[in-house]
Amino acid sequence: MKGLRERLKSFLGLEESENPSKFDFLGRKKQSRRGFLKDATTTAGIGASIMGVGASTLIGEEEKEKLSLSWENYFKSNYKYMSKRDRKKAVKRLERLAKLKRDENVSISDKDAIPGVLFGYAFNISKCEGYMDCIKACLEENNLDRKSNMQYIKVFEVENGTLSVENGDNHFFHETPTDEHFYMGTQCMHCENPPCVPVCPTEATWKENDGIVVVDYDWCIGCRYCEAACPYEARRFNWAEPEVSSDQLTTNQHYLGNRRKAKGVMEKCTFCIQRSREGENPACVEACPTGARVFGNLLDPNSEIRKIIETKKVFRLKEELGTEPKFWYYMD
Amino acid sequence: MDNNFKIFTSFIKDLLNYSLKGDKIYHLWMGLLTFLMIGGAYLYTKQLQSGLAITGMNDHVSWGLYISNFTFLVGLAAAAVMLVIPAYIFSDVDLYKVVLIGEGVAVGALLMCLAFVTVDIGGPQRFWHLIPGIGRLNFPQSLLAWDIIVLNGYLLLNLLIPFYILFNKYRGEAPNKKIYVPLVFLSIFWAVALHMVTAFLYAGLSARPFWNNALLGPRFLASAFAGGPAFILVMLGFTKRFSNFKVDESILDKIAVIVTIAAQINLVMLGSEVFKEFYNATHHSISAVYLFFGIGEKSALVPWIWTAISLNIIATLTLTIHKLRNNDFFRYSACVLLFAAIWIEKGMGLVVPGFIPSPLGSVVEYHPTLVEIGITIGIWAFGLFVITLLVRLGFAIEQNIIKYKEKASS
């Protein structure tokens, strides 16, 4: 296997050297026409031919590093089955690639679930007033595609007289709140029995030990079977190349969380894994101006979320499906 | 051994030679298909560049024309080989001959299936993640993993059996029944499994009540058993009329009976489904309501399903009446209508409405884009190209037009 990999790499080396510059058998730099043109444009401002050679060599090196890192990145395995060491390597590679490709200084965490932690979420339907600050905070924190305005969270405006979210409307464009309605937010419910997980043909999605259902964005092949299997509309597919400008990028990232995603892969709410595993609240909880959102450790008997579940009348969506969502609704 | 290799190379050479020769109609047909294939391939490069956003799919209707065609073609592939079952039950030699044709159709249909899945996925360059060993195939949890296995296994079987029989025929030896009969039986079971597994792919999703239905698998079988042989019947009729190959009238009659019975059973099941959805409509019937009547202004699928049902009923009635079934014009027209009806039923009538409304109640409609339709046509052209090639070669070897000895003497 290793031999094959080495061979593939040397094959790539050959490919690389064609563009932008080529080395002959003595190791002297030989330029292809395209490479020459590219170098010529980069050095045009400098003018001095000596410096031009220097600059083009530098670009050649960076291009080469980028290509070889991309190549290794392509052949890495499923995060779920990577050793701790491989995970560290994969993270370093991604950080370096972010620097090389877009000049972004990101820090990507590979922090595991903390033992004794099981995350849960509670949503107060008497408090939510449909301001949608959560949606905006989520978009920014999780580096969601700005072009399609991707949203993990949906806020449904439901008419009084029913508790059924199916009767609600999540495309309303008027001032909130209104007297006749109440508001219900939905997002990934991080089910104890997530129907989206077993259907994945490549094991690219799974439930972590702290209950967070995650996707390995680099392992997903984009078949969208999980999207069909989810009863809560929690999953989002990247139908086109997602766009987030570098200056708007949240640089504190997690491998399974808010890092940049590519075209053709699935993504979803991770309870802001990059924040929650560091002991912070998810962005939606922090952004909510009414305090309708509560997040915490279900295994901690003194946590607020436990108190809500134990003392309030709570309910969950589609309990009849046996998915055991860890997302409760309650009212004051 | 050496001699076998020699025969094999001349076998391949003869097949290639024969495929390149043909009359004007053949060349025009293949040329047209090639043109459509190239068009489809070009559009696929467009899709690769811009992503699946170029299709009509979205986060609400996340499978569309591609997976609809995939589902339908799995049925075509399975049905072609299931023709062997009556051949066995009635110990009928005639129908065995059709099996080879069926296998040619199956290979074409399976290649189309694989192509449709490939164009549907977001990361085709990561397909190796599915290969056990270097990737991870989530077997036995994921029904999609099952489907990949049955699909590729079935393709292998349908390449192996005809190759074995035809190669022996070519070199003038009788194929060993002990070798191929067990394989044929395996492929019958495999055909049923293939279609059931594909049905379970949908039926296993509790999030989608429209699919989450025990009748789905049996209904898939019935409709496939009607649509698949209908396709073969039309093909054989076409061959009989426009080529020099001999096709027995008795074979055509028997296939027509099979198509008729399957179409009748399919209609009974459709009735059962419609009753369950509408007699006491619950929230879970909402997709069926959308499909048959539309919800408010949104009714994109209504014309489709009523077309399918009308065609289905007209075709089944025509085939049921002996006089009409035995009349060439009515027989073939009914088969074409039935084929179209089942294509709509499996696609616009099954895959798409499963997504509408969404699990949380949004009604987002699906309209395939021109690029999507172009790629779909391209894949169909590719499949028909393969089927034409294989079936033509099958006939030619079966009827001793391509033969090893003859070539050696000439």
XYZ file of C-alpha atoms in Angstrom, chain B residues 57 60-69 71 202 208 210-211 287 290-291 300-301 304 344-358 364-368 372:
43
model
C -32.928 19.508 -6.958
C -36.309 19.726 0.023
C -36.452 17.546 -3.076
C -32.969 16.120 -2.809
C -33.398 13.332 -5.360
C -34.905 13.970 -8.764
C -34.780 12.766 -12.329
C -31.515 10.823 -11.898
C -32.612 8.668 -8.998
C -36.084 8.269 -10.545
C -34.529 6.789 -13.662
C -35.169 3.208 -9.712
C -37.112 3.802 0.201
C -41.023 9.593 4.543
C -45.163 7.915 1.412
C -42.383 5.343 0.952
C -47.809 13.265 -0.223
C -50.132 16.297 -3.392
C -49.387 13.735 -6.088
C -46.762 20.009 -10.734
C -47.119 16.235 -10.472
C -47.963 13.212 -14.610
C -43.712 7.910 -14.836
C -45.004 5.888 -11.909
C -41.524 5.018 -10.647
C -40.100 8.471 -11.153
C -42.423 11.419 -10.973
C -44.966 9.229 -9.208
C -42.783 7.652 -6.555
C -39.402 9.256 -5.913
C -40.367 12.922 -6.188
C -43.633 12.964 -4.160
C -41.818 11.196 -1.317
C -40.116 14.564 -0.727
C -43.244 16.705 -1.020
C -44.266 18.049 1.384
C -41.057 18.007 3.403
C -41.414 22.888 -2.469
C -41.942 21.641 -5.998
C -39.429 20.036 -8.281
C -38.834 20.944 -11.913
C -35.906 19.267 -13.651
C -30.557 17.532 -15.998
